[in-house]
mmCIF file with all atom_site columns, C-alpha atoms in Angstrom:
data_model
loop_
_atom_site.group_PDB
_atom_site.id
_atom_site.type_symbol
_atom_site.label_atom_id
_atom_site.label_alt_id
_atom_site.label_comp_id
_atom_site.label_asym_id
_atom_site.label_entity_id
_atom_site.label_seq_id
_atom_site.pdbx_PDB_ins_code
_atom_site.Cartn_x
_atom_site.Cartn_y
_atom_site.Cartn_z
_atom_site.occupancy
_atom_site.B_iso_or_equiv
_atom_site.pdbx_formal_charge
_atom_site.auth_seq_id
_atom_site.auth_comp_id
_atom_site.auth_asym_id
_atom_site.auth_atom_id
_atom_site.pdbx_PDB_model_num
ATOM 1  C CA . VAL A 1 1  ? 3.220   8.179   -7.194  1.00 91.00 ? 1  VAL A CA 1
ATOM 2  C CA . LYS A 1 2  ? 1.739   11.805  -7.076  1.00 94.00 ? 2  LYS A CA 1
ATOM 3  C CA . PHE A 1 3  ? -1.906  10.158  -7.743  1.00 94.00 ? 3  PHE A CA 1
ATOM 4  C CA . TYR A 1 4  ? -1.380  8.279   -4.860  1.00 94.00 ? 4  TYR A CA 1
ATOM 5  C CA . ASP A 1 5  ? -0.398  10.990  -2.824  1.00 96.00 ? 5  ASP A CA 1
ATOM 6  C CA . ASP A 1 6  ? -3.167  13.072  -4.076  1.00 95.00 ? 6  ASP A CA 1
ATOM 7  C CA . LEU A 1 7  ? -5.407  10.322  -3.656  1.00 94.00 ? 7  LEU A CA 1
ATOM 8  C CA . LEU A 1 8  ? -4.510  9.328   -0.050  1.00 94.00 ? 8  LEU A CA 1
ATOM 9  C CA . GLY A 1 9  ? -3.376  12.570  1.330   1.00 95.00 ? 9  GLY A CA 1
ATOM 10 C CA . PRO A 1 10 ? -6.943  13.416  2.294   1.00 93.00 ? 10 PRO A CA 1
ATOM 11 C CA . LEU A 1 11 ? -7.598  10.705  4.126   1.00 92.00 ? 11 LEU A CA 1
ATOM 12 C CA . GLY A 1 12 ? -4.810  10.985  6.160   1.00 93.00 ? 12 GLY A CA 1
ATOM 13 C CA . ILE A 1 13 ? -2.526  8.748   4.233   1.00 94.00 ? 13 ILE A CA 1
ATOM 14 C CA . LYS A 1 14 ? 1.299   10.098  3.911   1.00 94.00 ? 14 LYS A CA 1
ATOM 15 C CA . ARG A 1 15 ? 4.157   8.387   1.559   1.00 95.00 ? 15 ARG A CA 1
ATOM 16 C CA . VAL A 1 16 ? 6.336   6.845   4.358   1.00 93.00 ? 16 VAL A CA 1
ATOM 17 C CA . MET A 1 17 ? 8.996   4.747   2.102   1.00 90.00 ? 17 MET A CA 1
ATOM 18 C CA . ASP A 1 18 ? 10.623  4.626   -1.518  1.00 90.00 ? 18 ASP A CA 1
ATOM 19 C CA . LEU A 1 19 ? 11.602  1.143   -2.100  1.00 86.00 ? 19 LEU A CA 1
ATOM 20 C CA . GLY A 1 20 ? 13.308  1.296   -5.507  1.00 85.00 ? 20 GLY A CA 1
ATOM 21 C CA . ARG A 1 21 ? 10.738  -0.800  -7.285  1.00 84.00 ? 21 ARG A CA 1
ATOM 22 C CA . GLY A 1 22 ? 7.777   0.954   -5.510  1.00 88.00 ? 22 GLY A CA 1
ATOM 23 C CA . HIS A 1 23 ? 6.504   3.274   -2.723  1.00 91.00 ? 23 HIS A CA 1
ATOM 24 C CA . ALA A 1 24 ? 4.409   2.799   0.420   1.00 90.00 ? 24 ALA A CA 1
ATOM 25 C CA . TRP A 1 25 ? 1.805   4.813   1.981   1.00 92.00 ? 25 TRP A CA 1
ATOM 26 C CA . SER A 1 26 ? 0.775   4.692   5.576   1.00 92.00 ? 26 SER A CA 1
ATOM 27 C CA . GLY A 1 27 ? -1.672  6.631   8.152   1.00 91.00 ? 27 GLY A CA 1
ATOM 28 C CA . GLY A 1 28 ? 0.733   6.175   11.223  1.00 89.00 ? 28 GLY A CA 1
ATOM 29 C CA . PRO A 1 29 ? 1.787   3.464   13.517  1.00 87.00 ? 29 PRO A CA 1
ATOM 30 C CA . GLY A 1 30 ? -0.270  0.588   13.881  1.00 83.00 ? 30 GLY A CA 1
ATOM 31 C CA . GLN A 1 31 ? -2.199  1.295   10.791  1.00 86.00 ? 31 GLN A CA 1
ATOM 32 C CA . PRO A 1 32 ? -2.630  -0.538  7.142   1.00 83.00 ? 32 PRO A CA 1
ATOM 33 C CA . MET A 1 33 ? -0.139  0.331   5.068   1.00 85.00 ? 33 MET A CA 1
ATOM 34 C CA . LEU A 1 34 ? -0.472  0.340   0.935   1.00 86.00 ? 34 LEU A CA 1
ATOM 35 C CA . LEU A 1 35 ? 2.548   -0.767  -1.188  1.00 85.00 ? 35 LEU A CA 1
ATOM 36 C CA . VAL A 1 36 ? 2.445   -0.076  -5.001  1.00 86.00 ? 36 VAL A CA 1
ATOM 37 C CA . MET A 1 37 ? 5.394   -1.997  -6.377  1.00 83.00 ? 37 MET A CA 1
ATOM 38 C CA . THR A 1 38 ? 6.702   -3.212  -10.074 1.00 83.00 ? 38 THR A CA 1
ATOM 39 C CA . PRO A 1 39 ? 5.822   -6.743  -9.960  1.00 81.00 ? 39 PRO A CA 1
ATOM 40 C CA . PHE A 1 40 ? 8.700   -9.346  -9.274  1.00 75.00 ? 40 PHE A CA 1
ATOM 41 C CA . ASP A 1 41 ? 8.650   -10.729 -12.773 1.00 80.00 ? 41 ASP A CA 1
ATOM 42 C CA . GLN A 1 42 ? 9.080   -7.174  -14.371 1.00 81.00 ? 42 GLN A CA 1
ATOM 43 C CA . GLN A 1 43 ? 5.621   -7.865  -16.628 1.00 82.00 ? 43 GLN A CA 1
ATOM 44 C CA . PRO A 1 44 ? 3.033   -5.622  -16.175 1.00 80.00 ? 44 PRO A CA 1
ATOM 45 C CA . ALA A 1 45 ? 0.858   -5.494  -13.591 1.00 74.00 ? 45 ALA A CA 1
ATOM 46 C CA . VAL A 1 46 ? -2.379  -7.343  -14.463 1.00 74.00 ? 46 VAL A CA 1
ATOM 47 C CA . CYS A 1 47 ? -4.920  -9.143  -12.828 1.00 68.00 ? 47 CYS A CA 1
ATOM 48 C CA . GLY A 1 48 ? -3.306  -12.155 -11.153 1.00 66.00 ? 48 GLY A CA 1
ATOM 49 C CA . ASN A 1 49 ? 0.233   -10.191 -11.090 1.00 70.00 ? 49 ASN A CA 1
ATOM 50 C CA . GLY A 1 50 ? 0.406   -8.076  -8.144  1.00 63.00 ? 50 GLY A CA 1
ATOM 51 C CA . PRO A 1 51 ? -2.502  -5.947  -7.580  1.00 61.00 ? 51 PRO A CA 1
ATOM 52 C CA . MET A 1 52 ? -4.650  -6.342  -4.441  1.00 61.00 ? 52 MET A CA 1
ATOM 53 C CA . THR A 1 53 ? -6.158  -2.994  -2.752  1.00 65.00 ? 53 THR A CA 1
ATOM 54 C CA . ALA A 1 54 ? -7.751  -2.633  0.651   1.00 66.00 ? 54 ALA A CA 1
ATOM 55 C CA . LEU A 1 55 ? -7.962  0.502   2.723   1.00 73.00 ? 55 LEU A CA 1
ATOM 56 C CA . VAL A 1 56 ? -9.645  1.385   5.660   1.00 76.00 ? 56 VAL A CA 1
ATOM 57 C CA . CYS A 1 57 ? -12.256 4.051   5.751   1.00 80.00 ? 57 CYS A CA 1
ATOM 58 C CA . GLY A 1 58 ? -14.236 5.356   8.312   1.00 81.00 ? 58 GLY A CA 1
ATOM 59 C CA . ASN A 1 59 ? -17.616 5.002   6.910   1.00 82.00 ? 59 ASN A CA 1
ATOM 60 C CA . THR A 1 60 ? -18.940 4.291   3.472   1.00 81.00 ? 60 THR A CA 1
ATOM 61 C CA . ALA A 1 61 ? -19.519 8.190   2.354   1.00 86.00 ? 61 ALA A CA 1
ATOM 62 C CA . GLN A 1 62 ? -15.492 7.863   2.906   1.00 87.00 ? 62 GLN A CA 1
ATOM 63 C CA . VAL A 1 63 ? -15.116 5.165   0.671   1.00 82.00 ? 63 VAL A CA 1
ATOM 64 C CA . ASP A 1 64 ? -17.427 6.950   -2.086  1.00 84.00 ? 64 ASP A CA 1
ATOM 65 C CA . GLU A 1 65 ? -15.655 10.124  -1.768  1.00 89.00 ? 65 GLU A CA 1
ATOM 66 C CA . CYS A 1 66 ? -12.154 8.457   -2.089  1.00 85.00 ? 66 CYS A CA 1
ATOM 67 C CA . HIS A 1 67 ? -13.406 6.243   -5.048  1.00 82.00 ? 67 HIS A CA 1
ATOM 68 C CA . ALA A 1 68 ? -14.959 9.225   -6.858  1.00 88.00 ? 68 ALA A CA 1
ATOM 69 C CA . ARG A 1 69 ? -11.258 11.149  -6.036  1.00 89.00 ? 69 ARG A CA 1
ATOM 70 C CA . ALA A 1 70 ? -9.557  7.900   -7.914  1.00 86.00 ? 70 ALA A CA 1
ATOM 71 C CA . LEU A 1 71 ? -11.892 7.932   -10.772 1.00 86.00 ? 71 LEU A CA 1
ATOM 72 C CA . ALA A 1 72 ? -11.415 11.964  -11.167 1.00 91.00 ? 72 ALA A CA 1
ATOM 73 C CA . LEU A 1 73 ? -7.895  11.408  -10.614 1.00 91.00 ? 73 LEU A CA 1
ATOM 74 C CA . GLY A 1 74 ? -7.446  9.356   -13.836 1.00 89.00 ? 74 GLY A CA 1
ATOM 75 C CA . GLY A 1 75 ? -7.835  5.826   -12.288 1.00 82.00 ? 75 GLY A CA 1
ATOM 76 C CA . GLU A 1 76 ? -10.034 3.138   -13.917 1.00 75.00 ? 76 GLU A CA 1
ATOM 77 C CA . GLY A 1 77 ? -11.782 0.407   -12.595 1.00 66.00 ? 77 GLY A CA 1
ATOM 78 C CA . VAL A 1 78 ? -14.953 -0.458  -10.368 1.00 57.00 ? 78 VAL A CA 1
ATOM 79 C CA . LEU A 1 79 ? -15.484 -0.321  -6.651  1.00 52.00 ? 79 LEU A CA 1
ATOM 80 C CA . ILE A 1 80 ? -16.563 -4.143  -6.477  1.00 53.00 ? 80 ILE A CA 1
ATOM 81 C CA . GLU A 1 81 ? -18.009 -3.899  -2.810  1.00 51.00 ? 81 GLU A CA 1
ATOM 82 C CA . LEU A 1 82 ? -17.959 -2.609  0.496   1.00 51.00 ? 82 LEU A CA 1
ATOM 83 C CA . VAL A 1 83 ? -16.622 -5.530  2.744   1.00 54.00 ? 83 VAL A CA 1
ATOM 84 C CA . GLN A 1 84 ? -17.720 -5.376  6.241   1.00 58.00 ? 84 GLN A CA 1
ATOM 85 C CA . ALA A 1 85 ? -15.437 -6.936  8.524   1.00 57.00 ? 85 ALA A CA 1
ATOM 86 C CA . PRO A 1 86 ? -16.835 -9.272  10.936  1.00 58.00 ? 86 PRO A CA 1
ATOM 87 C CA . PRO A 1 87 ? -17.184 -8.112  14.622  1.00 64.00 ? 87 PRO A CA 1
ATOM 88 C CA . GLU A 1 88 ? -14.127 -10.177 16.022  1.00 60.00 ? 88 GLU A CA 1
ATOM 89 C CA . VAL A 1 89 ? -11.829 -8.816  12.908  1.00 53.00 ? 89 VAL A CA 1
ATOM 90 C CA . VAL A 1 90 ? -12.854 -5.364  13.866  1.00 55.00 ? 90 VAL A CA 1
ATOM 91 C CA . ALA A 1 91 ? -11.912 -5.902  17.267  1.00 58.00 ? 91 ALA A CA 1
ATOM 92 C CA . ALA A 1 92 ? -8.406  -7.769  16.479  1.00 53.00 ? 92 ALA A CA 1
ATOM 93 C CA . LEU A 1 93 ? -7.671  -4.279  14.431  1.00 50.00 ? 93 LEU A CA 1
ATOM 94 C CA . GLY A 1 94 ? -8.545  -2.090  17.776  1.00 49.00 ? 94 GLY A CA 1
#
């Protein structure tokens, strides 16, 4: 939990819920929410069993900063790619 508090805090994203088997973070009403949960089957979280992450950042520099901070905090993995949403999706998100 502290990892995500430290990672997301600089983005203005705060922990908003304790759900027993996980926690939720959000930047506020109308903003995306990140939930980190224990898989329903109680097995380890591995590819295909629970993990999916999507964060909204204002620009590529913020993506790079967040990724670097995650690695510095002990995170593992790779930043696969920065996906630019189509204009109609961006418009729908407000």
